[in-house]
PDB file of C-alpha atoms in Angstrom:
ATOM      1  CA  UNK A  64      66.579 -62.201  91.478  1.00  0.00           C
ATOM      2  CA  UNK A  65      69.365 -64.120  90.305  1.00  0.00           C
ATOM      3  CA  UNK A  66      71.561 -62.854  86.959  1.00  0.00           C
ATOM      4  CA  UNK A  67      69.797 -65.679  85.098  1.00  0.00           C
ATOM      5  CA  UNK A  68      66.367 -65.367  85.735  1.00  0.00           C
ATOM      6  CA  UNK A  69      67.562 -61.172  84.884  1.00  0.00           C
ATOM      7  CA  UNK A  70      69.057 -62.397  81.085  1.00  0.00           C
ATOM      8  CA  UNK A  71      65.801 -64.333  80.308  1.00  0.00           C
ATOM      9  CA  UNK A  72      63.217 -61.222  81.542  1.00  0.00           C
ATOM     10  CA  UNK A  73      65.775 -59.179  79.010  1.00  0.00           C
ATOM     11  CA  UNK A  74      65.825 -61.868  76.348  1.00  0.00           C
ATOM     12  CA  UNK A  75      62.063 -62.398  76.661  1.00  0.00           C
ATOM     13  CA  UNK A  76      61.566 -58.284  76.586  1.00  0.00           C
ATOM     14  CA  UNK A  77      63.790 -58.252  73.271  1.00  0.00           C
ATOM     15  CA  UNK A  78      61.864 -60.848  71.630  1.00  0.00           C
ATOM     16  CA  UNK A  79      58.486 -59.095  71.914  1.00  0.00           C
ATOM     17  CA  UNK A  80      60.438 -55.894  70.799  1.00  0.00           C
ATOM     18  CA  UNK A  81      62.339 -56.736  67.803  1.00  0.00           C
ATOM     19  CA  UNK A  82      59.555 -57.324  65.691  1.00  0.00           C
ATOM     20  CA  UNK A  83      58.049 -54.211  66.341  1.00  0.00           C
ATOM     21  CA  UNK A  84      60.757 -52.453  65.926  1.00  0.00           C
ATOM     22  CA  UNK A  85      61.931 -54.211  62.339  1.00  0.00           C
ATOM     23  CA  UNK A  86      58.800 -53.472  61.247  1.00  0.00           C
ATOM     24  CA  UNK A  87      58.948 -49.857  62.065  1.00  0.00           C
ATOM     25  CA  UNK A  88      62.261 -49.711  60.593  1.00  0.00           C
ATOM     26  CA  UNK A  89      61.854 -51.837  57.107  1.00  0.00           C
ATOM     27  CA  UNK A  90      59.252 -49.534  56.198  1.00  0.00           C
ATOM     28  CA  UNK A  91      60.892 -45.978  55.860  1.00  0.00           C
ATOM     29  CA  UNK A  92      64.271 -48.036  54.610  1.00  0.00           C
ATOM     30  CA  UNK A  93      61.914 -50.025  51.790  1.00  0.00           C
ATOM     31  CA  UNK A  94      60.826 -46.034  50.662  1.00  0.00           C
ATOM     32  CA  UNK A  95      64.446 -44.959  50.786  1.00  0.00           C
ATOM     33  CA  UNK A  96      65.492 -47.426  48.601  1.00  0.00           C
ATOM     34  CA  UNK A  97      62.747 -47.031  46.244  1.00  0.00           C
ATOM     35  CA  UNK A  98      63.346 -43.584  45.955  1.00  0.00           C
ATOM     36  CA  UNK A  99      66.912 -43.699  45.737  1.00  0.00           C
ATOM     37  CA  UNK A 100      66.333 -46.664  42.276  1.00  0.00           C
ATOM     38  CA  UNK A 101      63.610 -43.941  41.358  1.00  0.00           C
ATOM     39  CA  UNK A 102      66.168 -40.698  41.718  1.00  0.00           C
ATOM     40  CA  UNK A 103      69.282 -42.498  39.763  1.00  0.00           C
ATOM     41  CA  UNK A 104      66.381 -44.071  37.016  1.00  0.00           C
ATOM     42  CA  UNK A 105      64.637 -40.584  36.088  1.00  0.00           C
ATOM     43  CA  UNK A 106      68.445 -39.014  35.936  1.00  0.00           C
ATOM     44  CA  UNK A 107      69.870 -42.060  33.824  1.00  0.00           C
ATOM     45  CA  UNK A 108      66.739 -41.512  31.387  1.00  0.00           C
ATOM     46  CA  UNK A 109      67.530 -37.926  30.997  1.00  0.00           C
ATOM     47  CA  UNK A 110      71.102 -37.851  30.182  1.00  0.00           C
ATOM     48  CA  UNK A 111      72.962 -39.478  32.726  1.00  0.00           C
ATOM     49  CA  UNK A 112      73.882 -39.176  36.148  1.00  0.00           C
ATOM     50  CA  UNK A 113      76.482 -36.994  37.305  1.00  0.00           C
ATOM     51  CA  UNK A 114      79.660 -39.081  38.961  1.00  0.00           C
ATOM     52  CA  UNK A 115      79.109 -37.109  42.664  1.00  0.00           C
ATOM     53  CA  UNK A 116      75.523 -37.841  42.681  1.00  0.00           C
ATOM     54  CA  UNK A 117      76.022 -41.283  41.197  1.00  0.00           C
ATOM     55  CA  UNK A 118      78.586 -42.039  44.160  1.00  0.00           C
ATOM     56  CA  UNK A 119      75.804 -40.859  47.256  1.00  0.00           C
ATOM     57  CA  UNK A 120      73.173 -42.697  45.664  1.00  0.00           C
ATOM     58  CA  UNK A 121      75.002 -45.410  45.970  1.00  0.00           C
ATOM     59  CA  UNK A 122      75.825 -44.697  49.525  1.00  0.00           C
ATOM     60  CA  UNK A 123      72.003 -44.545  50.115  1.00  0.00           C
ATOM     61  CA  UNK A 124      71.871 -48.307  48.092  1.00  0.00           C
ATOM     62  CA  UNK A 125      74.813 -49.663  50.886  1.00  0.00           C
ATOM     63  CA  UNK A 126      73.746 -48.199  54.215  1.00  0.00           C
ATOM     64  CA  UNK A 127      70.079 -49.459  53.513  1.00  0.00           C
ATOM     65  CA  UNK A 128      71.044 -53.001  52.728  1.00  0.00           C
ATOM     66  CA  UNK A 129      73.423 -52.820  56.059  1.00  0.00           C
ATOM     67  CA  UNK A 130      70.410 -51.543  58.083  1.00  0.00           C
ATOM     68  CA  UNK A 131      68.770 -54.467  56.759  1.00  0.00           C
ATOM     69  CA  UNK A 132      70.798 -56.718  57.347  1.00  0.00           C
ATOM     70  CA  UNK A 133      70.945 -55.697  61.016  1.00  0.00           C
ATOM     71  CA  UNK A 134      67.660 -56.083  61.182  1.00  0.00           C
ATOM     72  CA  UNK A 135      67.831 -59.540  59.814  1.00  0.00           C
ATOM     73  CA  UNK A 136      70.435 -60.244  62.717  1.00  0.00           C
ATOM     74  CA  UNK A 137      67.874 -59.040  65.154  1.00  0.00           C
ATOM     75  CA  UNK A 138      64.998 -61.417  64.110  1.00  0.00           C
ATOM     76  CA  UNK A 139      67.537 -64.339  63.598  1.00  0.00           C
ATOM     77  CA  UNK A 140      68.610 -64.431  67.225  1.00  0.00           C
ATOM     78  CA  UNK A 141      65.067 -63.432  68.175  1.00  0.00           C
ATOM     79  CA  UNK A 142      63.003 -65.682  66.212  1.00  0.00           C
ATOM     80  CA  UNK A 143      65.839 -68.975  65.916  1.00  0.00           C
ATOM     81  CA  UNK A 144      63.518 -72.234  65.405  1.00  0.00           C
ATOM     82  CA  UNK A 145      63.984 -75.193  67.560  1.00  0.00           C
ATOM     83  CA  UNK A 146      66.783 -77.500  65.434  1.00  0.00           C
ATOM     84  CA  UNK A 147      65.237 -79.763  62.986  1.00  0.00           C
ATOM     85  CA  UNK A 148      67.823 -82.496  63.632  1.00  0.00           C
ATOM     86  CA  UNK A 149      69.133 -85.270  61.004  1.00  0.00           C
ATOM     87  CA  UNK A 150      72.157 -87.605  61.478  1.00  0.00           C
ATOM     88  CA  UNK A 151      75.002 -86.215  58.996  1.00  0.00           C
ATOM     89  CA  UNK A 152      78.780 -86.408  59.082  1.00  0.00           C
ATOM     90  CA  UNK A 153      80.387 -82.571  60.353  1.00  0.00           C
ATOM     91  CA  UNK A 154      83.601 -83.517  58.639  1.00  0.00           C
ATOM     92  CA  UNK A 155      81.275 -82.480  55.049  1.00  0.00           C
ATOM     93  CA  UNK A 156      78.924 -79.878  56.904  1.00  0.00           C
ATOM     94  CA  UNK A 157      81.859 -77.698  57.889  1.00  0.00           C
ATOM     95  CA  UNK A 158      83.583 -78.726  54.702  1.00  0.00           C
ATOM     96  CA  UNK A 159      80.807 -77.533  52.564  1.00  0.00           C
ATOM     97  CA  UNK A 160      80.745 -73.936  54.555  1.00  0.00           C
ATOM     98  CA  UNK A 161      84.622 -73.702  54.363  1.00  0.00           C
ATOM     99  CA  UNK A 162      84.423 -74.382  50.294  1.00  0.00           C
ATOM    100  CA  UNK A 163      81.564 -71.707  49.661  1.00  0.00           C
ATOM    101  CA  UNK A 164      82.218 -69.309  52.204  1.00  0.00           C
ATOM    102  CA  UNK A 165      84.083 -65.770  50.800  1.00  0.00           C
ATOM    103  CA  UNK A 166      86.554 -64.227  53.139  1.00  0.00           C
ATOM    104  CA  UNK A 167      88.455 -62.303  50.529  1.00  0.00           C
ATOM    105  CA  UNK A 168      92.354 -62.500  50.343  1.00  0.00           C
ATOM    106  CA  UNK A 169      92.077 -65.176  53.521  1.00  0.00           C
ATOM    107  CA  UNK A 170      92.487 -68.486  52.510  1.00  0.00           C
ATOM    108  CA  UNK A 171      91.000 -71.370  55.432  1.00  0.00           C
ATOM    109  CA  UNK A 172      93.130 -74.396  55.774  1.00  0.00           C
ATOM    110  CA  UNK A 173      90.667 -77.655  56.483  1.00  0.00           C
ATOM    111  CA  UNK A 174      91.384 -80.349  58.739  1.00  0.00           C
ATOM    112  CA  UNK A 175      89.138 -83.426  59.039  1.00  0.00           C
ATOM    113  CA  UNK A 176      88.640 -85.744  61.857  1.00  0.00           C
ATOM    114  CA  UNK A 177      89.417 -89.142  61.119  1.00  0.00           C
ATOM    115  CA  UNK A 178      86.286 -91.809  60.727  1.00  0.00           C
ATOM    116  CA  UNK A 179      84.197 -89.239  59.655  1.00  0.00           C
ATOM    117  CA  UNK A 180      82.061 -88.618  63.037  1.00  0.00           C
ATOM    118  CA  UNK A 181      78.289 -88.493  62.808  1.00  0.00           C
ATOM    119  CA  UNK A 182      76.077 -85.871  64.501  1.00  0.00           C
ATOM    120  CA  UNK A 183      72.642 -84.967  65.039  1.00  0.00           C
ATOM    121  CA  UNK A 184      72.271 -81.513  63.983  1.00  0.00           C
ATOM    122  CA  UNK A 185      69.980 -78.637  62.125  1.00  0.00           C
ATOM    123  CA  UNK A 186      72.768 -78.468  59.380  1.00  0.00           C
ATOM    124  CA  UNK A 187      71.741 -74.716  58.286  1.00  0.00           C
ATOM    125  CA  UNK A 188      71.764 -73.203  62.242  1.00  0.00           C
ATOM    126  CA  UNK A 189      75.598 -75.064  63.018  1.00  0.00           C
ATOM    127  CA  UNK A 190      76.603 -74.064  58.876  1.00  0.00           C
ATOM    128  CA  UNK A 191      75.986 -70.229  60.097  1.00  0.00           C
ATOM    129  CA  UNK A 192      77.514 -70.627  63.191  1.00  0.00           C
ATOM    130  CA  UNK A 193      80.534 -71.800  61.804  1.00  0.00           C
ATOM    131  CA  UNK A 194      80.216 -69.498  59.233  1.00  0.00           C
ATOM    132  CA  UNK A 195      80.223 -66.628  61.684  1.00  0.00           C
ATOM    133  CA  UNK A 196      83.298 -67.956  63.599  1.00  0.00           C
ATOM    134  CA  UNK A 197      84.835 -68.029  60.040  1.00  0.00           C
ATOM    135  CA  UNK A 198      84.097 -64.407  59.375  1.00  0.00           C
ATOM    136  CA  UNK A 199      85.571 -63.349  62.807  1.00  0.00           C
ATOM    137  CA  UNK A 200      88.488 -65.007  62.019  1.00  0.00           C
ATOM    138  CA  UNK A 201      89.092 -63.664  59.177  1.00  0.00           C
ATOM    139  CA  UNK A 202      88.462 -59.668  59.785  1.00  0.00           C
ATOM    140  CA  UNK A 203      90.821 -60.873  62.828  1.00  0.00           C
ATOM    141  CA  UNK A 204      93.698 -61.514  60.369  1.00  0.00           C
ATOM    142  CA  UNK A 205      92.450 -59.764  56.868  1.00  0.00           C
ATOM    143  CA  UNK A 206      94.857 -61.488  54.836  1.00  0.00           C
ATOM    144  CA  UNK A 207      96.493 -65.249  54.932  1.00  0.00           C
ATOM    145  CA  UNK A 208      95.099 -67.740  56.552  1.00  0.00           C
ATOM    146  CA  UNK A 209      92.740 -69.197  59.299  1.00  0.00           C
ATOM    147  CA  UNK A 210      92.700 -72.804  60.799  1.00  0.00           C
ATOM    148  CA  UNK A 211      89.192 -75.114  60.551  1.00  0.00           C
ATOM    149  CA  UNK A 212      89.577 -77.851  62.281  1.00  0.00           C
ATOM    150  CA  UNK A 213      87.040 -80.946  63.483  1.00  0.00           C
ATOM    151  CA  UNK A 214      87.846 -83.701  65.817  1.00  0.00           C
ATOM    152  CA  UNK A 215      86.048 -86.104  67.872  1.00  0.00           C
ATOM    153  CA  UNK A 216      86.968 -87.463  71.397  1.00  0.00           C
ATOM    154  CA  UNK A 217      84.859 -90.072  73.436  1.00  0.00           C
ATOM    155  CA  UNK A 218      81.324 -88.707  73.035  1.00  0.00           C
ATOM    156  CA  UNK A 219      81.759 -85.182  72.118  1.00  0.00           C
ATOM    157  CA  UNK A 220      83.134 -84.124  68.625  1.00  0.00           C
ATOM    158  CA  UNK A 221      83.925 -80.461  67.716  1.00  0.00           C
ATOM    159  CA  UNK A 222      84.825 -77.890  65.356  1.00  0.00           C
ATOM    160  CA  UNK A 223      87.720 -75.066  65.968  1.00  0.00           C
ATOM    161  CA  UNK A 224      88.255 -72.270  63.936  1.00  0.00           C
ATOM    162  CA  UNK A 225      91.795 -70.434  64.768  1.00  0.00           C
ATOM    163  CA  UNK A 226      93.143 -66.902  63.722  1.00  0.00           C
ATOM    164  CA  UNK A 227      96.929 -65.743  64.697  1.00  0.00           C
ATOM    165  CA  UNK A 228      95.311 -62.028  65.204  1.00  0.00           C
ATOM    166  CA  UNK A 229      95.955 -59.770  67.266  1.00  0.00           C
ATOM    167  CA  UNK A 230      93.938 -62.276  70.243  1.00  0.00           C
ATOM    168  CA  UNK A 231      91.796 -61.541  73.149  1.00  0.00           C
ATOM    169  CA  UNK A 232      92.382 -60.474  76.713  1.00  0.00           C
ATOM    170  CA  UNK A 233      90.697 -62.938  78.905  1.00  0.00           C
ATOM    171  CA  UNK A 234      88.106 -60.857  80.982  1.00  0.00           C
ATOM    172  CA  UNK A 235      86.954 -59.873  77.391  1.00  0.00           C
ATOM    173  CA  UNK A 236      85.964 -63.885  76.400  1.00  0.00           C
ATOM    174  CA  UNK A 237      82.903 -64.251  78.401  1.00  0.00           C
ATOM    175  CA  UNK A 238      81.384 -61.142  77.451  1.00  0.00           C
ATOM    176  CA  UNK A 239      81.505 -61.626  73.946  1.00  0.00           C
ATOM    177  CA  UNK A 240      78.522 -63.820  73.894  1.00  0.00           C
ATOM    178  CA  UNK A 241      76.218 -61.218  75.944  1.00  0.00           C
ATOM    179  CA  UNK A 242      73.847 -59.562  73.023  1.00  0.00           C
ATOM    180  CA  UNK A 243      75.128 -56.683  72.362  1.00  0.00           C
ATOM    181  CA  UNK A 244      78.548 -56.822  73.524  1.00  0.00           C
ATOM    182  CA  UNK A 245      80.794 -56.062  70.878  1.00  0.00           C
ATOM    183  CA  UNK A 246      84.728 -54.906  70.168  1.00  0.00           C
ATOM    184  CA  UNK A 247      83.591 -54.225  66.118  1.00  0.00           C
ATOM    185  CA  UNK A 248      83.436 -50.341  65.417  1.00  0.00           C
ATOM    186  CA  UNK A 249      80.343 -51.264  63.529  1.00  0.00           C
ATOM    187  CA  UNK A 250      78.163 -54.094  64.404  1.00  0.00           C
ATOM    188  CA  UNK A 251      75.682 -54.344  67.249  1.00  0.00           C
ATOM    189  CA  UNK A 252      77.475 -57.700  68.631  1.00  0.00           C
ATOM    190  CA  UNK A 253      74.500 -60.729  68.167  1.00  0.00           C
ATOM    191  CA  UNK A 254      76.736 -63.192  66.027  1.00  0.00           C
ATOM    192  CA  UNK A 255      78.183 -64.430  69.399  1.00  0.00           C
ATOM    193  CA  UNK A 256      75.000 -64.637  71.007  1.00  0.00           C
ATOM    194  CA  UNK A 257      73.277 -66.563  68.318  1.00  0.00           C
ATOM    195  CA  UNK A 258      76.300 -68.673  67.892  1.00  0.00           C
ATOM    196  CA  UNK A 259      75.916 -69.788  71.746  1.00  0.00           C
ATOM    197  CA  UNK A 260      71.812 -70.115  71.388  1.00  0.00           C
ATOM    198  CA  UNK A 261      71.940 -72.038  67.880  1.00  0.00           C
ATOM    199  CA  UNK A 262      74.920 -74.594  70.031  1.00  0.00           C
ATOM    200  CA  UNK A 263      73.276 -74.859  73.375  1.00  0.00           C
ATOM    201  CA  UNK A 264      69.530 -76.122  71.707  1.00  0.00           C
ATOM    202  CA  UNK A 265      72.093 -78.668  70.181  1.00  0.00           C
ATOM    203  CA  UNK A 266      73.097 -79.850  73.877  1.00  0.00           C
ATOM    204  CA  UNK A 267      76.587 -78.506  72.799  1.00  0.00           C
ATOM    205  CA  UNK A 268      78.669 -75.652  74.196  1.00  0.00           C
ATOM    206  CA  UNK A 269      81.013 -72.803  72.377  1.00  0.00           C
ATOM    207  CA  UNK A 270      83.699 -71.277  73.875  1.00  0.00           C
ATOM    208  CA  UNK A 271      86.728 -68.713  72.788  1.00  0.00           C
ATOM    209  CA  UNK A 272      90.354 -68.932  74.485  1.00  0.00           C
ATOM    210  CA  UNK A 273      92.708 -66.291  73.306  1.00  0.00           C
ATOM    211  CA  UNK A 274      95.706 -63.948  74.510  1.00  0.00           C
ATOM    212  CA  UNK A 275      97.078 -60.698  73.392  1.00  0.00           C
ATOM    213  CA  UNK A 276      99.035 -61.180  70.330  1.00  0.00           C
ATOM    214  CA  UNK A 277      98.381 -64.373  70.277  1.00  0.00           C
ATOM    215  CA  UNK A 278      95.428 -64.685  68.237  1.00  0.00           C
ATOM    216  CA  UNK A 279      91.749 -66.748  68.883  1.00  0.00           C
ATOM    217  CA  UNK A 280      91.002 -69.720  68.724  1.00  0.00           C
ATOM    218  CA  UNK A 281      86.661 -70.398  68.870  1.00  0.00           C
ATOM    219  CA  UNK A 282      85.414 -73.797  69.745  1.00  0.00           C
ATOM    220  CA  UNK A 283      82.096 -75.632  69.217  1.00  0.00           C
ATOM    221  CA  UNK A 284      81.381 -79.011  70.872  1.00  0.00           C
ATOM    222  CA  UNK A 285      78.382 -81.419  70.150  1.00  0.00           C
ATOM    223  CA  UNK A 286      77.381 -85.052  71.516  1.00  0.00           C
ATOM    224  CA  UNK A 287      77.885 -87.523  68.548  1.00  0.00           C
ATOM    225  CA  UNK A 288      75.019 -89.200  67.009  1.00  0.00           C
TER     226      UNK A 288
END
């Protein structure tokens, strides 16, 4: 059995999974949080809520929405819809994502490609996988600034986002995009994976080229309308 026909049996075994298993999980984290609003209501109502109890209630608030959002990772990759495509220029889809996207004290310098190049795209599925490759570079550098860049060359155009942190060794670039493969210490390591899915149903590719120290530089390329 060759390692492809291996990483669909996995990917098709995940896919039956996941649901099962947010469901499983969503339920005893919905009561959590419900008791946890209930806990910090009843002690507001009767006086006030002491500052120590206040702060692991609040603890309880965070690491539920994080296990939910985890879970929302899991059914995104799982469950991602075939691309409803429409003809729209990337120079304002990655624009728009660059304008509304927060990445705290790092600023993202734009570049546009000249005469505005046209593609046929699901504009929210390439908007979050730019936005991921935005968010990696960013926690890459934490403060300053990033690099957003689109071009377009013959038939292809594409869209690089660059970091100058602390880079990539090269046996690590590959791997990145296996589920689950991750260098975060928290994370479980899909935003990769879904980045390559989401690009590939577009008939694009994605790709990362980096070096030690020398920062990242992530690249997505799609056929022009």
């Amino acid at each position: 059995m060759s390692a492809e026909e291996v990483a669909r049996i996995e990917e098709q075994a995940f896919q039956r999974m996941a649901p099962v298993i947010s469901h499983e999980i969503r339920n005893p984290l919905a009561v959590i949080g419900n008791s946890a609003y209930f806990i910090k209501a009843k002690l507001t109502a009767t006086g006030g809520v002491d500052p120590k109890i206040e702060k692991h209630i609040g603890i309880i608030e965070s690491e539920v929405k994080r296990a939910n959002e985890t879970l929302g990772e899991i059914l995104a990759f799982t469950r991602m819809r075939q691309p409803a495509l429409v003809t729209q220029s990337l120079n304002a889809l990655v624009e728009g994502v660059v304008k509304t996207l927060a990445l705290g004290a790092v600023k993202a310098a734009f570049e546009k490609a000249p005469g505005d190049p046209q593609v046929s795209v699901d504009a929210d599925l390439i908007a979050k996988c730019v936005a991921h490759l935005l968010r990696n570079a960013a926690e890459a550098v934490e403060k300053g600034a990033v690099r957003v860049r689109v071009e377009a060359e013959g038939k292809l155009c594409a869209v690089e986002v660059a970091d100058s942190g602390p880079g990539l060794a090269a046996e690590a670039e590959e791997k990145l995009f296996t589920p689950f493969s991750t260098t975060k210490p928290r994370g479980i390591g899909l935003g990769l994976a879904f980045v390559r899915k989401a690009v590939e149903r577009h008939n694009g590719k994605v790709s990362l080229k980096g070096k030690p120290g020398k920062g990242v530089t992530a690249r997505i390329e799609l056929p022009l309308a």
